[in-house]
PDB file of C-alpha atoms in Angstrom:
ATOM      1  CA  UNK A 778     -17.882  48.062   3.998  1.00 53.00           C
ATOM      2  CA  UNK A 779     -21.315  46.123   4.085  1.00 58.00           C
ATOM      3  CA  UNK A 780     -21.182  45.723   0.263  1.00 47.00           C
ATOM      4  CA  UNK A 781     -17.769  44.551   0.471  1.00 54.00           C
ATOM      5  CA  UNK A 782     -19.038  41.975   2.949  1.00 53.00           C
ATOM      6  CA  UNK A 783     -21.770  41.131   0.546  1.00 53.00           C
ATOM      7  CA  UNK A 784     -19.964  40.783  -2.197  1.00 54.00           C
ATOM      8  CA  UNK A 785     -17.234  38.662  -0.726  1.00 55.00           C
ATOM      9  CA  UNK A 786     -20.424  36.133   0.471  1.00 51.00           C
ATOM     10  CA  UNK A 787     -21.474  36.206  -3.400  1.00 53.00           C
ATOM     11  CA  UNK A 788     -18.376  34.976  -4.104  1.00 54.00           C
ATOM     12  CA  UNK A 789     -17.905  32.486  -1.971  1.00 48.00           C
ATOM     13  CA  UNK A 790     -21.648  30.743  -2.401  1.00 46.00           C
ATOM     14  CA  UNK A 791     -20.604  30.764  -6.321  1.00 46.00           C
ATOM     15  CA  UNK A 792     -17.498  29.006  -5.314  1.00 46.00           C
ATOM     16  CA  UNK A 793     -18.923  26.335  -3.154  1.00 39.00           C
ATOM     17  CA  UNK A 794     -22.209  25.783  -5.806  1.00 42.00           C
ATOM     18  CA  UNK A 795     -18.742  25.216  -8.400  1.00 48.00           C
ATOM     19  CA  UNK A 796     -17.286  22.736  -6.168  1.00 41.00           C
ATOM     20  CA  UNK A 797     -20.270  20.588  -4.977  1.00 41.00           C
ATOM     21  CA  UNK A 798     -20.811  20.522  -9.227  1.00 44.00           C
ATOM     22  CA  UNK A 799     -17.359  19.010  -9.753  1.00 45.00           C
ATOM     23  CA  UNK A 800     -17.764  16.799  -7.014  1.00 49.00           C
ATOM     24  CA  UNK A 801     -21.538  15.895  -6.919  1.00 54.00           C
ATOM     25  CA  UNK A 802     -22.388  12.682  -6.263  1.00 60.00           C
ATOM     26  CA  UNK A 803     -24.530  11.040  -8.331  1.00 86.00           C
ATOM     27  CA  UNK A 804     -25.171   8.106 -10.332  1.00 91.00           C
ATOM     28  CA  UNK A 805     -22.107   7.005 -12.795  1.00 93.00           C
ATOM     29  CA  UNK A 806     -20.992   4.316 -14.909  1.00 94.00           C
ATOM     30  CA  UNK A 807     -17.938   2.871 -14.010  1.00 96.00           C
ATOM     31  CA  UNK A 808     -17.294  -0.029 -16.882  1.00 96.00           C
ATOM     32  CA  UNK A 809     -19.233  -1.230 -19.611  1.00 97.00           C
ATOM     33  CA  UNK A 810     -17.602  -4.298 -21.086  1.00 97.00           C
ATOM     34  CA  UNK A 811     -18.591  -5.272 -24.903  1.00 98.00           C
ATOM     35  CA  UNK A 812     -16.230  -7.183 -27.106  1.00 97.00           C
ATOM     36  CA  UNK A 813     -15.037  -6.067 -30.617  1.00 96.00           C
ATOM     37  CA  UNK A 814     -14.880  -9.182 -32.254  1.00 97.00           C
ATOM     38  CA  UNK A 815     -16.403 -13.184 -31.126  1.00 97.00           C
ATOM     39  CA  UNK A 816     -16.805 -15.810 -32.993  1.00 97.00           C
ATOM     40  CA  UNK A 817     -19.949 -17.559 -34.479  1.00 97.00           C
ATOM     41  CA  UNK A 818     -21.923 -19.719 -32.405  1.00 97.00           C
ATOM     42  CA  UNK A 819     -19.838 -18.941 -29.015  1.00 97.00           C
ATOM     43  CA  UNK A 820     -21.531 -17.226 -26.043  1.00 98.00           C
ATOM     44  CA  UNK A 821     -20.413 -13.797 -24.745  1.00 98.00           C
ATOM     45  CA  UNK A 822     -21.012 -12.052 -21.926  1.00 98.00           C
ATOM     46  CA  UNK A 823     -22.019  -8.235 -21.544  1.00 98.00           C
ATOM     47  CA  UNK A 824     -21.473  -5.912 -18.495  1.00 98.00           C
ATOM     48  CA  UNK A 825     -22.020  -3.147 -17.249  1.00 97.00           C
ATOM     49  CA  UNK A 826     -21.246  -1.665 -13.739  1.00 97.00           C
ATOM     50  CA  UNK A 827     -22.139   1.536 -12.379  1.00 95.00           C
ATOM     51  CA  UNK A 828     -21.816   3.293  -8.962  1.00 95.00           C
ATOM     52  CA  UNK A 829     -25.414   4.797  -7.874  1.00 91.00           C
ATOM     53  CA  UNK A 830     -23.763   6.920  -5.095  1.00 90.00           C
ATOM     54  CA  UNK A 831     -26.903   6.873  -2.690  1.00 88.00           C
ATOM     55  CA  UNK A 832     -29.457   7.212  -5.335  1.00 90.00           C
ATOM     56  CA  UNK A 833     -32.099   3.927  -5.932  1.00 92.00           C
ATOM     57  CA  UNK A 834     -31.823   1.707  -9.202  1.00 95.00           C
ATOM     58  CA  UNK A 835     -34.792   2.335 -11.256  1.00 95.00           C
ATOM     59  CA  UNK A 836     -34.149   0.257 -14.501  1.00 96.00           C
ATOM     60  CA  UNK A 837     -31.164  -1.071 -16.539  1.00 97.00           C
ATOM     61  CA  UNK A 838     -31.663  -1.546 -19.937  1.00 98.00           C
ATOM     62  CA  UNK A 839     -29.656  -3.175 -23.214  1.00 98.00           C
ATOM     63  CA  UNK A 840     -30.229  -1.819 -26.562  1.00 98.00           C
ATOM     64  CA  UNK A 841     -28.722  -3.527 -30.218  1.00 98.00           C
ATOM     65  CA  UNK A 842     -28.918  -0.588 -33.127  1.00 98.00           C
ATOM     66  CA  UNK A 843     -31.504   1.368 -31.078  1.00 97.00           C
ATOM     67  CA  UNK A 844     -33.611  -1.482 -30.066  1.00 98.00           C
ATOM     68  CA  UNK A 845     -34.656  -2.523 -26.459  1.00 98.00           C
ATOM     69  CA  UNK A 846     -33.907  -6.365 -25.895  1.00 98.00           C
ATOM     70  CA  UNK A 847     -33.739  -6.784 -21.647  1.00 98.00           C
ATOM     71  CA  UNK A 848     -35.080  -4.262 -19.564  1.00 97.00           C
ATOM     72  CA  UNK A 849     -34.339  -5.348 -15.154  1.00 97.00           C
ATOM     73  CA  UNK A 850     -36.394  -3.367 -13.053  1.00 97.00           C
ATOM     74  CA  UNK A 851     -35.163  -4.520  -9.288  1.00 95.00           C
ATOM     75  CA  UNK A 852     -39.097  -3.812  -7.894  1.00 94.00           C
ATOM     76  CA  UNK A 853     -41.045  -5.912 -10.830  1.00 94.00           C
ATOM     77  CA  UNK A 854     -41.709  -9.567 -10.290  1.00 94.00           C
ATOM     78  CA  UNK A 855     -39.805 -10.919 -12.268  1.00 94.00           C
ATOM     79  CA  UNK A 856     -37.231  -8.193 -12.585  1.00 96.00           C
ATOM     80  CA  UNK A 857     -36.156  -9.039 -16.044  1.00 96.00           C
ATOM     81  CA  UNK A 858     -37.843  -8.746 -19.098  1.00 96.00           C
ATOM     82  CA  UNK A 859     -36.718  -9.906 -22.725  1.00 97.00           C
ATOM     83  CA  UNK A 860     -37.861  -8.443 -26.097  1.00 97.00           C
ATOM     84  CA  UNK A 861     -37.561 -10.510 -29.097  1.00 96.00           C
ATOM     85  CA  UNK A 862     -34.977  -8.953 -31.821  1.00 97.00           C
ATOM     86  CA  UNK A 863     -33.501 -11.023 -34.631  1.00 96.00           C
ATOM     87  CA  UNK A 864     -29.961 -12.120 -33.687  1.00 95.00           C
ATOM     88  CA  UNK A 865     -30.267 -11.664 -30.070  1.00 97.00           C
ATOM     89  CA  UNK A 866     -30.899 -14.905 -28.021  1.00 97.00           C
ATOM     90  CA  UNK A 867     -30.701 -13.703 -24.018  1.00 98.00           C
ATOM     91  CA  UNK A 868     -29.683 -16.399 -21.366  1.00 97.00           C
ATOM     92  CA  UNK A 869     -32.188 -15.399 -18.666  1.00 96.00           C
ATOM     93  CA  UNK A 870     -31.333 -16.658 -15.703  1.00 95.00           C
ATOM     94  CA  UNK A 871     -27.603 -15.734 -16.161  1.00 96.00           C
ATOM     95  CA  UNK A 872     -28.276 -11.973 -16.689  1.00 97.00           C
ATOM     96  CA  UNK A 873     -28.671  -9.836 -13.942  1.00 96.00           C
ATOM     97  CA  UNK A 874     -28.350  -5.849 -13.476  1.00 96.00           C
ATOM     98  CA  UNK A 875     -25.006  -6.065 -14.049  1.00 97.00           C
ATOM     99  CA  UNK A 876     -24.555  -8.818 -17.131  1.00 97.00           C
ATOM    100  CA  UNK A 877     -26.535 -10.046 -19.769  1.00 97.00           C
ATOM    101  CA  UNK A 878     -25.378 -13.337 -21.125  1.00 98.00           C
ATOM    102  CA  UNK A 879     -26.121 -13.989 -25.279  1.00 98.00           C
ATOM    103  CA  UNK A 880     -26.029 -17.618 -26.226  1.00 97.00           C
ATOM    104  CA  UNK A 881     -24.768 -18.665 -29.584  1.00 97.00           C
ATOM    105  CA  UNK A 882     -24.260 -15.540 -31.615  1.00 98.00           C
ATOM    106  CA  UNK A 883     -24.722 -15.478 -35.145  1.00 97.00           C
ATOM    107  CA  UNK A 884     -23.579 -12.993 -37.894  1.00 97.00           C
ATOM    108  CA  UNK A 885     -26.962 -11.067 -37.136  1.00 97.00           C
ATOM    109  CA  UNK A 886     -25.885 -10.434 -33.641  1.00 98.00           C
ATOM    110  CA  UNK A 887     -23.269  -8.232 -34.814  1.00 97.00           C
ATOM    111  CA  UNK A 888     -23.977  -4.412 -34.372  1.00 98.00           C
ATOM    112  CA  UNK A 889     -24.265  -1.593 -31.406  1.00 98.00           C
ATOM    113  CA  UNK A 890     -25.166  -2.415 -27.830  1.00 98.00           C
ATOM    114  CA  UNK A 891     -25.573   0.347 -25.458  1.00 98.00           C
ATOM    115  CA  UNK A 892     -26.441   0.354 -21.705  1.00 98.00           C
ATOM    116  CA  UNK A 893     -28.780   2.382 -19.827  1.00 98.00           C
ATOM    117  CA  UNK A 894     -28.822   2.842 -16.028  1.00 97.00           C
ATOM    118  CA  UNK A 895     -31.590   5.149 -14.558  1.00 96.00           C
ATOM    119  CA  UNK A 896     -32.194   6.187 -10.826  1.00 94.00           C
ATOM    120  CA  UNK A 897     -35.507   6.662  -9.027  1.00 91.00           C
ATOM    121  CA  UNK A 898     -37.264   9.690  -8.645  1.00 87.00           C
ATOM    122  CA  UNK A 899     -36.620  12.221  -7.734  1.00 85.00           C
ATOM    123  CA  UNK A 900     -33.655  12.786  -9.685  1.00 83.00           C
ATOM    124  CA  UNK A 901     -34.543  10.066 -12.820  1.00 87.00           C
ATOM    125  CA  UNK A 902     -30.492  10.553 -13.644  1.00 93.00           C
ATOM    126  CA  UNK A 903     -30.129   8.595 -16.830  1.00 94.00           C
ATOM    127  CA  UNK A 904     -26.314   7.419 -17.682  1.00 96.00           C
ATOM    128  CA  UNK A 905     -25.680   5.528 -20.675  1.00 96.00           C
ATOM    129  CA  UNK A 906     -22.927   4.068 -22.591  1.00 97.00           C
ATOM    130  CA  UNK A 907     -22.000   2.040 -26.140  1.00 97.00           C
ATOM    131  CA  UNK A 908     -19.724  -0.302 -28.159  1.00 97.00           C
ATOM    132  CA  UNK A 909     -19.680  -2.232 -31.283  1.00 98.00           C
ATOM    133  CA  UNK A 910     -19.049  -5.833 -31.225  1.00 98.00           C
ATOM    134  CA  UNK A 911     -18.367  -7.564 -34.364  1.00 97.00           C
ATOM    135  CA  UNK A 912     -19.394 -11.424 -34.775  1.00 98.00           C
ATOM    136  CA  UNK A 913     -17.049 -13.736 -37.055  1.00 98.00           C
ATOM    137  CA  UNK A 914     -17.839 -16.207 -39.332  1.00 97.00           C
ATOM    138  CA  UNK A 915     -14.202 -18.160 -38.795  1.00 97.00           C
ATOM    139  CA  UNK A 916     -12.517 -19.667 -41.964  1.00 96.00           C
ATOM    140  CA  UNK A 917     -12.948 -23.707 -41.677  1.00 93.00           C
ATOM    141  CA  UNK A 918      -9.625 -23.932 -43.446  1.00 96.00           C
ATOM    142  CA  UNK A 919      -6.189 -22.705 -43.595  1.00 96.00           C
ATOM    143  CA  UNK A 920      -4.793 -20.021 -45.869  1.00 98.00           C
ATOM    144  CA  UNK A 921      -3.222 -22.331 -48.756  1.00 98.00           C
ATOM    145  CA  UNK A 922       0.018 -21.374 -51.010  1.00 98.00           C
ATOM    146  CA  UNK A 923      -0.325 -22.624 -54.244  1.00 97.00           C
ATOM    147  CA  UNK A 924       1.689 -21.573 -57.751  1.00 96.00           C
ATOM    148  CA  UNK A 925       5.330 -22.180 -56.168  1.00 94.00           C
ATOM    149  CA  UNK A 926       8.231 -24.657 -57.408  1.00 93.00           C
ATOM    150  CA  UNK A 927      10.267 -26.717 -55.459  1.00 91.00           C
ATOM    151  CA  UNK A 928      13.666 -25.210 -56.336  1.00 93.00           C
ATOM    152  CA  UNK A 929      14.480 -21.662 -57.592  1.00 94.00           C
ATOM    153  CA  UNK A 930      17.420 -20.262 -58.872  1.00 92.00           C
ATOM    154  CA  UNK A 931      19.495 -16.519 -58.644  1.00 94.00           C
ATOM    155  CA  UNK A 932      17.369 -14.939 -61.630  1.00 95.00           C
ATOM    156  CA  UNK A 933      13.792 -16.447 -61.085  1.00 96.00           C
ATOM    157  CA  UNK A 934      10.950 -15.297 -60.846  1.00 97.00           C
ATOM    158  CA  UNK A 935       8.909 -16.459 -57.911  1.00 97.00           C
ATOM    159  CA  UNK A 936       4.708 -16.115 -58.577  1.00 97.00           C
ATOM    160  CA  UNK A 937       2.798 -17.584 -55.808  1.00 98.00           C
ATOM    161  CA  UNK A 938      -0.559 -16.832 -54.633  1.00 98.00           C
ATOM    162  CA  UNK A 939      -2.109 -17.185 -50.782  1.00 98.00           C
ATOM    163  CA  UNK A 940      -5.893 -17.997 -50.406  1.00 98.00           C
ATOM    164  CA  UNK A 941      -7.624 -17.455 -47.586  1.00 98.00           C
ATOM    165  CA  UNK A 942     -10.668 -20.102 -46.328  1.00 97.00           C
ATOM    166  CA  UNK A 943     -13.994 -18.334 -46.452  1.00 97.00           C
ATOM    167  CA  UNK A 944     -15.267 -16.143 -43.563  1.00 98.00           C
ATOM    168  CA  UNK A 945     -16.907 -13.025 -42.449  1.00 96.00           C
ATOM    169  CA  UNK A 946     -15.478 -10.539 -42.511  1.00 96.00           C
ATOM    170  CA  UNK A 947     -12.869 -11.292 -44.431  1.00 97.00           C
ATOM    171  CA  UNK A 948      -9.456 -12.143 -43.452  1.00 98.00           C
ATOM    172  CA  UNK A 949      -5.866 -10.033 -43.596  1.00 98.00           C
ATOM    173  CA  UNK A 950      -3.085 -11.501 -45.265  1.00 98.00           C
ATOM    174  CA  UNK A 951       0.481 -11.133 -44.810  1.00 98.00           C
ATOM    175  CA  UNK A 952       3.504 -12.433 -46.472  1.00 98.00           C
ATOM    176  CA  UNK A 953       6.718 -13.064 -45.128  1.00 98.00           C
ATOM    177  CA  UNK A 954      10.259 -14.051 -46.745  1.00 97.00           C
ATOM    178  CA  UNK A 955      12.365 -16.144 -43.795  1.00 96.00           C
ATOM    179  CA  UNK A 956      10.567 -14.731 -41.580  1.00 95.00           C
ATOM    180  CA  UNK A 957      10.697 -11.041 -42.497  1.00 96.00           C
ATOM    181  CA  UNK A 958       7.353  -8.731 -43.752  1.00 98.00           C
ATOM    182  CA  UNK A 959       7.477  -9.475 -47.673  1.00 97.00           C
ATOM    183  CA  UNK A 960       8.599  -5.653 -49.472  1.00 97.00           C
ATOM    184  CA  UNK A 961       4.833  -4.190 -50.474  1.00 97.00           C
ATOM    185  CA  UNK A 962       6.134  -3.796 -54.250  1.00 97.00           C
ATOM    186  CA  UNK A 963       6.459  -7.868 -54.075  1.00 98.00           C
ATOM    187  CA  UNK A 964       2.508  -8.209 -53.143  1.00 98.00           C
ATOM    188  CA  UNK A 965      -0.448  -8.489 -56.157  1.00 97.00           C
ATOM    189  CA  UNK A 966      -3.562  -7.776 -54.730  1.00 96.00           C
ATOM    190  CA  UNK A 967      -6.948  -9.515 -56.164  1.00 97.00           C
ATOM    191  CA  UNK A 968     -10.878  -8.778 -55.351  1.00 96.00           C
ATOM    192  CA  UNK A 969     -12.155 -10.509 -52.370  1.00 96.00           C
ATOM    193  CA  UNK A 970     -14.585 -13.163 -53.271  1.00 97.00           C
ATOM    194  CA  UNK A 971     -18.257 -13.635 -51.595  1.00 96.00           C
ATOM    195  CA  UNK A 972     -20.350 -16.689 -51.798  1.00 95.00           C
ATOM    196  CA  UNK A 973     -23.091 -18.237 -50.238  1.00 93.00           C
ATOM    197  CA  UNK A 974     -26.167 -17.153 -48.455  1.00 91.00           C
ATOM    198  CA  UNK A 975     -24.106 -15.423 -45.821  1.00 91.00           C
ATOM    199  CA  UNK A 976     -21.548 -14.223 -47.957  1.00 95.00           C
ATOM    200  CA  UNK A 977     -18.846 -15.239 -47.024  1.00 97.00           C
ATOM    201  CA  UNK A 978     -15.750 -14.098 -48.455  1.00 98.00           C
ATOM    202  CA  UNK A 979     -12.570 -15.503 -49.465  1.00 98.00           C
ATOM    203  CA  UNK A 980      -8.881 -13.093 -49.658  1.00 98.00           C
ATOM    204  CA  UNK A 981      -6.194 -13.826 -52.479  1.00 98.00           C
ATOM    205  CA  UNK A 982      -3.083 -12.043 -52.049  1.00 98.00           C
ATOM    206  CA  UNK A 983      -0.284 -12.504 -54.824  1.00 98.00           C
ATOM    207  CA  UNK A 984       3.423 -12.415 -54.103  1.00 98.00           C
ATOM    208  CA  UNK A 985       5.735 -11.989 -56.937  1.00 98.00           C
ATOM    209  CA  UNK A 986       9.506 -11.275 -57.265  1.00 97.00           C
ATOM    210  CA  UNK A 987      12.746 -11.770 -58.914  1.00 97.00           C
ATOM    211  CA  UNK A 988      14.959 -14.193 -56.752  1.00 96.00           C
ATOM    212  CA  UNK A 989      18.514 -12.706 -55.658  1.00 94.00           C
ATOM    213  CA  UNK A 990      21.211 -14.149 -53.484  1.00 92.00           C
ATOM    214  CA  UNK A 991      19.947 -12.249 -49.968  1.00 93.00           C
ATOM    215  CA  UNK A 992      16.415 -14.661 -50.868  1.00 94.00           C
ATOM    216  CA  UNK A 993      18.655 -17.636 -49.192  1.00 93.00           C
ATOM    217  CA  UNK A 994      19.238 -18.489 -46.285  1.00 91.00           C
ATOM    218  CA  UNK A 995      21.734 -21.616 -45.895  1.00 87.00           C
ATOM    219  CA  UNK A 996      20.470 -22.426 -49.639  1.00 89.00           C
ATOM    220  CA  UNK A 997      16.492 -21.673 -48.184  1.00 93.00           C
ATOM    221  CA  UNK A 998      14.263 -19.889 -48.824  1.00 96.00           C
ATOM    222  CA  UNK A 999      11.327 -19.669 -46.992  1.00 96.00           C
ATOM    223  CA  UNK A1000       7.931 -18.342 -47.669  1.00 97.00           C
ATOM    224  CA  UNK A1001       5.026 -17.655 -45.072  1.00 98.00           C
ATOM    225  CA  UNK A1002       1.178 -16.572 -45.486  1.00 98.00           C
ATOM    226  CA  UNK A1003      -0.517 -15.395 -42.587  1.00 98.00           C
ATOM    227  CA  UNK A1004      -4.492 -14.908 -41.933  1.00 98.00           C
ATOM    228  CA  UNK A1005      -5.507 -13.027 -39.255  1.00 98.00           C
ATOM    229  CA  UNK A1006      -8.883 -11.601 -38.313  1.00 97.00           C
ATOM    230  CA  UNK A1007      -8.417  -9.397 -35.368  1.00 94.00           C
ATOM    231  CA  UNK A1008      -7.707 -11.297 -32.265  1.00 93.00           C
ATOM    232  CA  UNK A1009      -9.839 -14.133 -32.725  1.00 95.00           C
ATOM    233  CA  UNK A1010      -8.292 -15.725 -35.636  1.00 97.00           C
ATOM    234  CA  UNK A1011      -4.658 -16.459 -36.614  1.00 97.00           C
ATOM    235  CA  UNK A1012      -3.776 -19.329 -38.924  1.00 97.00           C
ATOM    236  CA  UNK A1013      -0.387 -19.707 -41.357  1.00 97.00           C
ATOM    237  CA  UNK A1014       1.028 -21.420 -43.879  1.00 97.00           C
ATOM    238  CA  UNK A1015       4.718 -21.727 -45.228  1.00 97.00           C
ATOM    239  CA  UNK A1016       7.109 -23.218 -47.582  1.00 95.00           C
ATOM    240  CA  UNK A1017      10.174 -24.295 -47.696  1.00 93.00           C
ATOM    241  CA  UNK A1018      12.223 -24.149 -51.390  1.00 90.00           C
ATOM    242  CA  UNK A1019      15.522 -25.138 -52.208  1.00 86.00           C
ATOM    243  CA  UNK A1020      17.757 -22.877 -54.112  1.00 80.00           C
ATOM    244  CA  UNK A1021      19.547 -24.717 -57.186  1.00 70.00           C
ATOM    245  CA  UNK A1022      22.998 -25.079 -57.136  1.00 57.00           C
ATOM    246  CA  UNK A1023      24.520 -22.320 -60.411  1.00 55.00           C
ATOM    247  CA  UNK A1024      26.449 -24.779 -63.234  1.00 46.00           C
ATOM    248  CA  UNK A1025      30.078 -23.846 -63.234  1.00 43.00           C
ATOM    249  CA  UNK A1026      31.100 -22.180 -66.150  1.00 47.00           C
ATOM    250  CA  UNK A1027      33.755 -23.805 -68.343  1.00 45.00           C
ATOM    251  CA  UNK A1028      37.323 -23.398 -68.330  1.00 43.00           C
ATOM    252  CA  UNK A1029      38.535 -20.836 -70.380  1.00 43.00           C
ATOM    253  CA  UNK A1030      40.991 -22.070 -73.065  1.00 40.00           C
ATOM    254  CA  UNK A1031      43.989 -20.102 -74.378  1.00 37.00           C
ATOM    255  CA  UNK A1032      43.133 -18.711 -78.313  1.00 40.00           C
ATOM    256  CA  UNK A1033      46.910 -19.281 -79.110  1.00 39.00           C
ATOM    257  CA  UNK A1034      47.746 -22.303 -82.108  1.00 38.00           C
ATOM    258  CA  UNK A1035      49.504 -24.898 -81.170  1.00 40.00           C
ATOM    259  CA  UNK A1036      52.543 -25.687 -82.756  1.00 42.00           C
ATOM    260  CA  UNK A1037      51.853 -28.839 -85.544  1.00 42.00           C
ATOM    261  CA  UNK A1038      54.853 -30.754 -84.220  1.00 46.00           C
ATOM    262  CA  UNK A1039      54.510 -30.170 -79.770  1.00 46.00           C
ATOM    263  CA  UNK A1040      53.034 -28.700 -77.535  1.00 43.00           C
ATOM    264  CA  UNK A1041      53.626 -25.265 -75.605  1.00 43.00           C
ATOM    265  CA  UNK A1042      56.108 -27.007 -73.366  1.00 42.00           C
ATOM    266  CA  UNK A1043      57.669 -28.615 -76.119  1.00 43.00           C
ATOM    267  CA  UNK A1044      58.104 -25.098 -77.977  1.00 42.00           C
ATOM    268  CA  UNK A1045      59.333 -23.795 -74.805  1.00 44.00           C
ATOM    269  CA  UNK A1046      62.157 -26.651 -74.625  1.00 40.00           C
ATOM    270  CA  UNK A1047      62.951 -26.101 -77.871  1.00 42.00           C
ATOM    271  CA  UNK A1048      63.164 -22.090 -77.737  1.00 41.00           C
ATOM    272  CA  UNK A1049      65.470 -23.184 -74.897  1.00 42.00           C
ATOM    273  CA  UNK A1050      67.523 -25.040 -77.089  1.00 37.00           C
ATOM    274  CA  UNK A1051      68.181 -22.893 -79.641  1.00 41.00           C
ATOM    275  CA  UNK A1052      69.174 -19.857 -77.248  1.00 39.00           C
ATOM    276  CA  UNK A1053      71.708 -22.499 -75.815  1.00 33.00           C
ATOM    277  CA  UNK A1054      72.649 -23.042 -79.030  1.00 38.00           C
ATOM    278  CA  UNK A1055      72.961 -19.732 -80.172  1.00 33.00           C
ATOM    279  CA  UNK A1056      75.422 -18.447 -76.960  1.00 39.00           C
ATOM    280  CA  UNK A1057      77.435 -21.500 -77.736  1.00 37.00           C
ATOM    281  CA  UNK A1058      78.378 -20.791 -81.285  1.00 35.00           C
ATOM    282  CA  UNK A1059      79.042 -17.108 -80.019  1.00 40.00           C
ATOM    283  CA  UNK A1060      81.273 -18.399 -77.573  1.00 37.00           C
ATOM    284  CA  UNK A1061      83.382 -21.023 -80.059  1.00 42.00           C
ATOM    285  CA  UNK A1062      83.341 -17.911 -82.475  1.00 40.00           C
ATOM    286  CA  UNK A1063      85.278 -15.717 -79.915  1.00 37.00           C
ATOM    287  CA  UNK A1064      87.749 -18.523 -78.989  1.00 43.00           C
ATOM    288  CA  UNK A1065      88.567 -18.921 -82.585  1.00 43.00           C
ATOM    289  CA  UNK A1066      89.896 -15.487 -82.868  1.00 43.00           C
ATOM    290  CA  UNK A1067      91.657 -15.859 -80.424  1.00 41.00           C
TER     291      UNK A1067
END
């Protein structure tokens, strides 16, 4: 009976050590807020929130690729400290425990950015989360449609090309035909071109196919080039082309010779005649032997 007991008190000290585990409360991240994709030379603002749960804030600290850049230690005077890193440029007095605020992000800002909350002793819990965020170089011009012709025709061919305007990374294009996703066996896909000291890069995409009467709409057709670069970029270009109006073919002319002297009507008038003609005689023939 008395090991019963004891083993019954075994089990139940496991079972409450399990539950205060699932349910301990301790320091925890609840968001951490980093962008995928900004654009160059905008500002952007970092968070990240935790819930310390009765525990005291030690530190909070920012990382890029590995590298400390802002360390805020709530009992240091000042509490926030920067560390230089290429591409980072900190707003000070905007950033706080929970934010840090970059100022005018350049391509070199892109990479990782983690966040690391410790507590104070004695427990030193150490929480930590990442994301990537993406800076864009946006194109300074819209995607252009060159190669077409004003007017097309059941039978043509149409060969057009869609250029995008140079950015980083480089833009997605996307052709439409009145307003419907352009068949993937029409598209002709080119090498992306970089230039410059930043390089910068520049999207062709090709759209060729033979024109057939479901191409027009009410005697339109009309073609669209989008460039997008995720959600921070969207720019399009279309054209409108007229659809030429098919020659009538010529009458078709009967291959039977006229006669030298009429017509076909006259010939027919005559035939006319002669079958008058003929049931007359018959007729003058039967009275006569009579």
């Amino acid at each position: 009976m008395e090991f019963m007991q004891r083993n019954i008190a075994i089990s139940l000290l496991i079972l409450v050590f399990g539950l205060a585990k699932d349910i301990c409360f301790c320091l925890r991240l609840t968001e951490v807020r980093i962008p995928n994709h900004v654009a160059k030379n905008t500002t952007v603002v970092l968070e990240c929130h935790f819930d310390l749960n009765g525990e005291a804030l030690y530190s909070v600290k920012w990382y890029k690729d590995g590298n400390e850049f802002y360390r805020y230690v709530p009992r240091d005077n000042p509490p926030a400290q920067l560390f230089l890193l290429t591409g980072v440029s900190v707003d000070l007095l905007n950033s706080t425990e929970n934010q840090i605020v970059l100022n005018n992000v350049t391509l070199a800002s892109t990479g990782k950015y983690r966040c690391e909350v410790s507590a104070e002793a004695p427990s030193f819990q150490t929480v930590s989360s990442h994301g990537d965020m993406v800076v864009v170089a946006l194109p300074e011009t819209d995607p252009k449609i060159t190669g077409g012709r004003p007017r097309y025709q059941i039978g043509d061919v149409v060969r057009v090309n869609c250029t995008s305007g140079r950015s980083k990374p480089a833009a997605s294009l996307t052709w439409f035909i009145n307003g419907e996703v352009a068949d993937p066996s029409y598209l002709r896909r080119y090498e992306t071109v970089i230039t410059g000291r930043e390089g910068l890069e520049t999207t062709i995409l090709g759209l060729e196919f033979r024109v057939k009467y479901r191409h027009f709409k009410r005697g339109d057709m009309k073609l669209k080039c989008v460039a997008t670069i995720a959600h921070v970029y969207w720019k399009s270009n279309e054209e409108s082309v007229e659809g030429d109006k098919q020659p009538k073919p010529p009458a078709l002319e009967s291959k039977e010779t006229l006669h030298p002297n009429g017509s076909r009507a006259d010939r027919q008038e005559d035939s006319e005649y002669d079958k008058i003609e003929i049931k007359k005689c018959r007729y003058d023939g039967l009275q006569g032997k009579n």
